[in-house]
Short mmCIF file of C-alpha atoms in Angstrom, two decimals:
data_model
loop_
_atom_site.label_atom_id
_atom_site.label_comp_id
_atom_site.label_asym_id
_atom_site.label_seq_id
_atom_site.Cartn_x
_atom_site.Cartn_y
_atom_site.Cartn_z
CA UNK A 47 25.45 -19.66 -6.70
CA UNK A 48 22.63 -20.67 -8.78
CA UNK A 49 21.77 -23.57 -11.52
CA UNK A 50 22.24 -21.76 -14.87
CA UNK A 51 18.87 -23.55 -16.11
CA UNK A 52 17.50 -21.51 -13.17
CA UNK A 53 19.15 -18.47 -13.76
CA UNK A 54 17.96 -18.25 -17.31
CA UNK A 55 14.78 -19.14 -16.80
CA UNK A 56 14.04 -16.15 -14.65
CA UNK A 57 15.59 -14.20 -16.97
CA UNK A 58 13.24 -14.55 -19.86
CA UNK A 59 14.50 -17.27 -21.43
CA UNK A 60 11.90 -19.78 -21.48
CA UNK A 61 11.17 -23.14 -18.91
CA UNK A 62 13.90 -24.87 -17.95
CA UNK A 63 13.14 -27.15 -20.85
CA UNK A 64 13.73 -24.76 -22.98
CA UNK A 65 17.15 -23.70 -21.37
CA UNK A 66 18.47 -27.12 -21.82
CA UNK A 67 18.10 -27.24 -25.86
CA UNK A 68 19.80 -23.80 -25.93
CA UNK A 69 22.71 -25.76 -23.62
CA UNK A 70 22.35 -28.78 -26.38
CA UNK A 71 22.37 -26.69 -28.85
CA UNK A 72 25.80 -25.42 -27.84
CA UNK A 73 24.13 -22.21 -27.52
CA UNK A 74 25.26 -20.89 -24.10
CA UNK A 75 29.04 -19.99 -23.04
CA UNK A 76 29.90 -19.11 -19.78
CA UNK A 77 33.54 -17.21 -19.07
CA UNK A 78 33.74 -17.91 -22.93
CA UNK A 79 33.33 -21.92 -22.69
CA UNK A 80 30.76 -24.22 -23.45
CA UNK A 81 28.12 -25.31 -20.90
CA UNK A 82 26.04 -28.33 -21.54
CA UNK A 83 24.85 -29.19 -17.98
CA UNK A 84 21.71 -27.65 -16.67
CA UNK A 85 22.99 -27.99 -13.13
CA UNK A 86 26.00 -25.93 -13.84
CA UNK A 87 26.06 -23.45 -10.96
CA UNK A 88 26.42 -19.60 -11.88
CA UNK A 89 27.95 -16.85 -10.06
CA UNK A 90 25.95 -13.82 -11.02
CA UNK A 91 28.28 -11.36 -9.78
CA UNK A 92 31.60 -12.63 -11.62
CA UNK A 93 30.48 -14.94 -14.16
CA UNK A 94 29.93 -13.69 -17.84
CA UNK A 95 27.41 -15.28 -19.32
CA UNK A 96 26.73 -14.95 -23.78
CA UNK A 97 23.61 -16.33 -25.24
CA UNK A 98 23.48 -17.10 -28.82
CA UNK A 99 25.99 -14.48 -29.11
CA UNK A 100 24.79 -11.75 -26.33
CA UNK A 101 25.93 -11.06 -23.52
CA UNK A 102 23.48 -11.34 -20.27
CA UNK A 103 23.22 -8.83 -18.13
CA UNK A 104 22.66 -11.01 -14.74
CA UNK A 105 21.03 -9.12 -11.64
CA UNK A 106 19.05 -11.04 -8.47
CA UNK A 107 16.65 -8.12 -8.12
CA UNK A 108 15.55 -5.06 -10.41
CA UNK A 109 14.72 -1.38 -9.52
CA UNK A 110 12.85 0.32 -11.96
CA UNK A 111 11.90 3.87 -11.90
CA UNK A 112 8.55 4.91 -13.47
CA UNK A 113 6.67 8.47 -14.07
CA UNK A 114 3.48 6.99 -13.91
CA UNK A 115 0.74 8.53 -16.33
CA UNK A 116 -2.88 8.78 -14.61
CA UNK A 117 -5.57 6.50 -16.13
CA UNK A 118 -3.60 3.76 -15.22
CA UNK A 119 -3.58 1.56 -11.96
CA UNK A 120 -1.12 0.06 -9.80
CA UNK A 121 -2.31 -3.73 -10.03
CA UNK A 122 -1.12 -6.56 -11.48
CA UNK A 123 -4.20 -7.18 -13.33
CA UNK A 124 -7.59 -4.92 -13.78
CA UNK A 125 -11.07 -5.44 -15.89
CA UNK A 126 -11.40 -1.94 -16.62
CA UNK A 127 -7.91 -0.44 -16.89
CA UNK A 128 -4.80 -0.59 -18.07
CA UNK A 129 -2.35 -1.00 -15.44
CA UNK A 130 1.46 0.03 -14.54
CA UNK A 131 2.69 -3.16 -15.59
CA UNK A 132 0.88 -2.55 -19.15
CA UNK A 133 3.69 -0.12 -19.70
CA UNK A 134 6.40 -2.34 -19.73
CA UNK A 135 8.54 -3.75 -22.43
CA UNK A 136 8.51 -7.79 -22.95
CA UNK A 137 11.73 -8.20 -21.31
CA UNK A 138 10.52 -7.24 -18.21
CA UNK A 139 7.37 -9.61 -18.10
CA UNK A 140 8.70 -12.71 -16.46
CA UNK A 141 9.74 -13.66 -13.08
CA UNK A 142 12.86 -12.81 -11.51
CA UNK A 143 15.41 -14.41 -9.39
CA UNK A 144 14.75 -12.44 -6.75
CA UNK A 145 10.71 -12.51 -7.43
CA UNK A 146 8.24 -10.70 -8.85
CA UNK A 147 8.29 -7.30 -10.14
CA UNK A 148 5.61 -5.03 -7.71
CA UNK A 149 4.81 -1.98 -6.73
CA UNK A 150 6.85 0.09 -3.60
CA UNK A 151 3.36 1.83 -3.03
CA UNK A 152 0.95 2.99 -4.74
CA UNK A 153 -0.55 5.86 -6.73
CA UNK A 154 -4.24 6.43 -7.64
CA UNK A 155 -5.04 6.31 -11.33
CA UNK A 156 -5.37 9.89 -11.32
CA UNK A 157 -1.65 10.51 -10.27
CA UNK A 158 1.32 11.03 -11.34
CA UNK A 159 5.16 10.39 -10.81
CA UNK A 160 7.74 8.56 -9.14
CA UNK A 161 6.77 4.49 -8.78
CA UNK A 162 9.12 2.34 -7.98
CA UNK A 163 8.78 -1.25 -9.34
CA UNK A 164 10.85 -3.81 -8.00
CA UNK A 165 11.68 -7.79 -6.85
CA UNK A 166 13.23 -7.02 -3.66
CA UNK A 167 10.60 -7.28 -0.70
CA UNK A 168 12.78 -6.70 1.96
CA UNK A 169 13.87 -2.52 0.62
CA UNK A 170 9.67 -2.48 0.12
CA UNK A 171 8.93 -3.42 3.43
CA UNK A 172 11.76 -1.12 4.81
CA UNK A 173 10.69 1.78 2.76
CA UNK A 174 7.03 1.21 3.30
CA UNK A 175 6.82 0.25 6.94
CA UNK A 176 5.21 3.01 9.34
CA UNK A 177 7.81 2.55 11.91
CA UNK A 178 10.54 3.85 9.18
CA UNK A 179 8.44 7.31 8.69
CA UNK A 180 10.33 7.57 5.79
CA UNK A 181 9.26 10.88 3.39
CA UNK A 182 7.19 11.46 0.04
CA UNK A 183 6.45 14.50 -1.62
CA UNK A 184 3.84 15.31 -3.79
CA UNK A 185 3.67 18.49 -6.28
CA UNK A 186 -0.24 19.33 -5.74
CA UNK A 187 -2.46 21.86 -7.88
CA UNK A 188 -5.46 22.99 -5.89
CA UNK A 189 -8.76 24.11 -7.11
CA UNK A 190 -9.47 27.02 -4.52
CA UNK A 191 -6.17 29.47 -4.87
CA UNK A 192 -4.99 30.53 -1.14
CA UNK A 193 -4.42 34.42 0.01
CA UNK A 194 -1.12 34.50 1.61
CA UNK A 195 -3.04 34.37 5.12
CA UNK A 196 -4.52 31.45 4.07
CA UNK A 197 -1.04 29.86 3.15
CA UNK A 198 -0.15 30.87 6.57
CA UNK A 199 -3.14 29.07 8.25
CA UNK A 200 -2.75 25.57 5.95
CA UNK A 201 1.06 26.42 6.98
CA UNK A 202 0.18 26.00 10.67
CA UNK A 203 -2.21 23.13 10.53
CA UNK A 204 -0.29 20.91 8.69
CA UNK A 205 3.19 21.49 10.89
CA UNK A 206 0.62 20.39 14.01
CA UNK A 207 -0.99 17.57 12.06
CA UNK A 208 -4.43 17.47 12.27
CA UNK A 209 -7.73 15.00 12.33
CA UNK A 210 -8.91 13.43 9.11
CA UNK A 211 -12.34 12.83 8.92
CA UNK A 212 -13.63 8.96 7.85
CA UNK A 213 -13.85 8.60 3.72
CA UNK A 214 -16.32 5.70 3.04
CA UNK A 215 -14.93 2.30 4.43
CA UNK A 216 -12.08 4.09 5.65
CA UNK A 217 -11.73 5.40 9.02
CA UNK A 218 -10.40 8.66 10.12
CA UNK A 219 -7.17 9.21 11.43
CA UNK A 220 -4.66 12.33 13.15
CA UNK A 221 -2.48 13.11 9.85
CA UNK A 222 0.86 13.36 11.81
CA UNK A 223 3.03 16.39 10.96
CA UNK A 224 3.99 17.31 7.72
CA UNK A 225 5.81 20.26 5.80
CA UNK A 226 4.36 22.17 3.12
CA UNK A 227 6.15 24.38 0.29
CA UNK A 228 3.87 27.08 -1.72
CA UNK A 229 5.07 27.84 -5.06
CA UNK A 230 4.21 29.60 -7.92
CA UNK A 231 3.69 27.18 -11.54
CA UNK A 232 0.59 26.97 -13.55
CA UNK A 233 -0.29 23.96 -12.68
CA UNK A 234 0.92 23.36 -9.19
CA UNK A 235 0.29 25.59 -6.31
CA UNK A 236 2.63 23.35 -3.33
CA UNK A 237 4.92 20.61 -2.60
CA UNK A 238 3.74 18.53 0.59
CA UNK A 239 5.85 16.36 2.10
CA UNK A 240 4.33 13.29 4.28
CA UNK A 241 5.63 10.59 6.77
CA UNK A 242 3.15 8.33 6.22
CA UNK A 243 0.87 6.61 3.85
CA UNK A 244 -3.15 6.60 4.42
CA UNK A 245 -5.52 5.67 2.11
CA UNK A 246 -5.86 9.36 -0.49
CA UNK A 247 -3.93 10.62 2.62
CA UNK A 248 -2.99 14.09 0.47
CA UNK A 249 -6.60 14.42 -1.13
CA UNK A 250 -8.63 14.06 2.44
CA UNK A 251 -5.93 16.34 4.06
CA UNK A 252 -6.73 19.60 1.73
CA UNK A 253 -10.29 18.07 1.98
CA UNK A 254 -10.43 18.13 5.07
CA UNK A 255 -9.05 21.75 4.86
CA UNK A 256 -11.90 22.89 2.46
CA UNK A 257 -10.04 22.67 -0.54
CA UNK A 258 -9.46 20.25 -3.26
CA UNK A 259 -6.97 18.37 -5.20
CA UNK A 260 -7.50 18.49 -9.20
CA UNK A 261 -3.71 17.63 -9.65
CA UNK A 262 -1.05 14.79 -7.77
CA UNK A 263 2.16 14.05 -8.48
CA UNK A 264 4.70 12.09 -6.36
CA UNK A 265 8.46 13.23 -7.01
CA UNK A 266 10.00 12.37 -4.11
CA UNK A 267 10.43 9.12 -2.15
CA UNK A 268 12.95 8.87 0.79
CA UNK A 269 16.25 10.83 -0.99
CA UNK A 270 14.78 9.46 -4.16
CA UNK A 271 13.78 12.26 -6.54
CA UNK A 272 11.93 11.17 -10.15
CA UNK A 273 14.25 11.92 -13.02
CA UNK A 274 12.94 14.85 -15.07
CA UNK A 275 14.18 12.91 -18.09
CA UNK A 276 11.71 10.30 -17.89
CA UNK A 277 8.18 11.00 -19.78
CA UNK A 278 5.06 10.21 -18.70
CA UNK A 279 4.50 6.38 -18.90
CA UNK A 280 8.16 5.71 -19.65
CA UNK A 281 10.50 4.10 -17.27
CA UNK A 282 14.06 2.80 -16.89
CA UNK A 283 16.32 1.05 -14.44
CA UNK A 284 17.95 3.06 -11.40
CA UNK A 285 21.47 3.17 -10.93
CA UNK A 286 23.61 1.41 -7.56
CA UNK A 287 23.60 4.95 -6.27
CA UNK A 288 19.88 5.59 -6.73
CA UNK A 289 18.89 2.04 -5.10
CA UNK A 290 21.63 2.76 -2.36
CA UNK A 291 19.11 6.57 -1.63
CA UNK A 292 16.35 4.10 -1.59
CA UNK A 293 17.91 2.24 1.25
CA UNK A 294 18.94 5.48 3.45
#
């Protein structure tokens, strides 16, 4: 339970000044009645709430799933680029009950695919936390192509894991085990599949390898897979049953 001037105000409809001349203004119904104090307290889950006609669609936290385009960044705010949040409508730019919206991860502005945006901190630190191990795979187009002995020998190395050499300010690390999938498309040449999340972890593993990445795209997070559906820079909400894979 939740003030309605609260409520509304995290979901786009102004300050809670504001909230109280739509109340005044006999404006806001609740369960098809009238409400005219700011204090009322909502239930979000059973209470149908109409604004100046329309009905609300109440939620504590969102879930969005994004195919992110490259040349955009996964920041709030950047000087030089446009970033994820860029791509969203108006409706989406304003604080939630359950926070703000951020990123579950991040991509480099040269890759692609599944982003999740969200408000709920506690699935982000679930999902994101090393001690979870929890999967992603990325579609990846290489710019040396591989003899099938050489698919045999990147095979090997990356079922072992293998040492990472230090990239600028970052140090090197043992890349734990991961799986790898060749395939045959004209613009990707493997799916790779990691349990963890380094700094341009894929990149400095084929790198490291003596080959390198010229195309990245994430499809897969946990049991999460991005919806073929969704265009590059588009977006939409995920359904309960998509948040609950999310949570496996």
């Amino acid at each position: 339970m939740d003030r309605i001037d609260k409520i509304l105000s995290h979901h786009g409809f102004g300050s809670r000044k504001d909230v109280k001349k739509l109340l005044r203004d006999e404006l806001v119904t609740v369960n098809g009645k009238f409400v005219y104090d700011p204090g009322f307290q909502l239930d979000i889950s059973r209470d149908k709430v109409v604004v100046d006609g329309e009905e609300i669609k109440l939620q504590h936290d969102v879930y969005i799933m994004m195919n992110k385009c490259a040349d955009v960044v996964c920041a709030n705010k950047d000087g030089e680029h446009r970033t994820v949040f860029d791509l969203l409508d108006d409706s989406l730019r304003h604080k939630f009950l359950g926070g703000d919206l951020h990123c579950m991860g991040r991509l480099d502005i040269d890759t692609e695919g599944l982003l999740i945006l969200t408000t709920d901190g506690k699935l982000t630190h679930r999902l994101l936390s090393p001690k979870t191990h929890a999967p992603k795979t990325y579609a990846v187009g290489l710019r040396d192509s591989l003899t099938e002995e050489e698919k045999q020998k990147y095979s090997e190395k990356f079922k072992k894991g293998f040492w990472i050499d230090r990239e600028g300010n970052e140090d090197g690390f043992d890349a734990q085990p991961s799986e790898i999938q060749f395939i045959k498309d004209e613009k990707i040449d493997c799916l790779l599949t990691i349990y963890e999340g380094k700094y341009h972890q894929v990149k400095r593993m084929f790198s490291q390898l003596g080959n390198e990445v010229v195309y990245l795209k994430r499809v897969k997070m946990g049991q999460l897979e991005l919806d073929p559906k969704i265009p590059l820079g588009g977006y939409r909400e995920l359904s309960q049953e998509e948040i609950s894979l999310l949570s496996e």
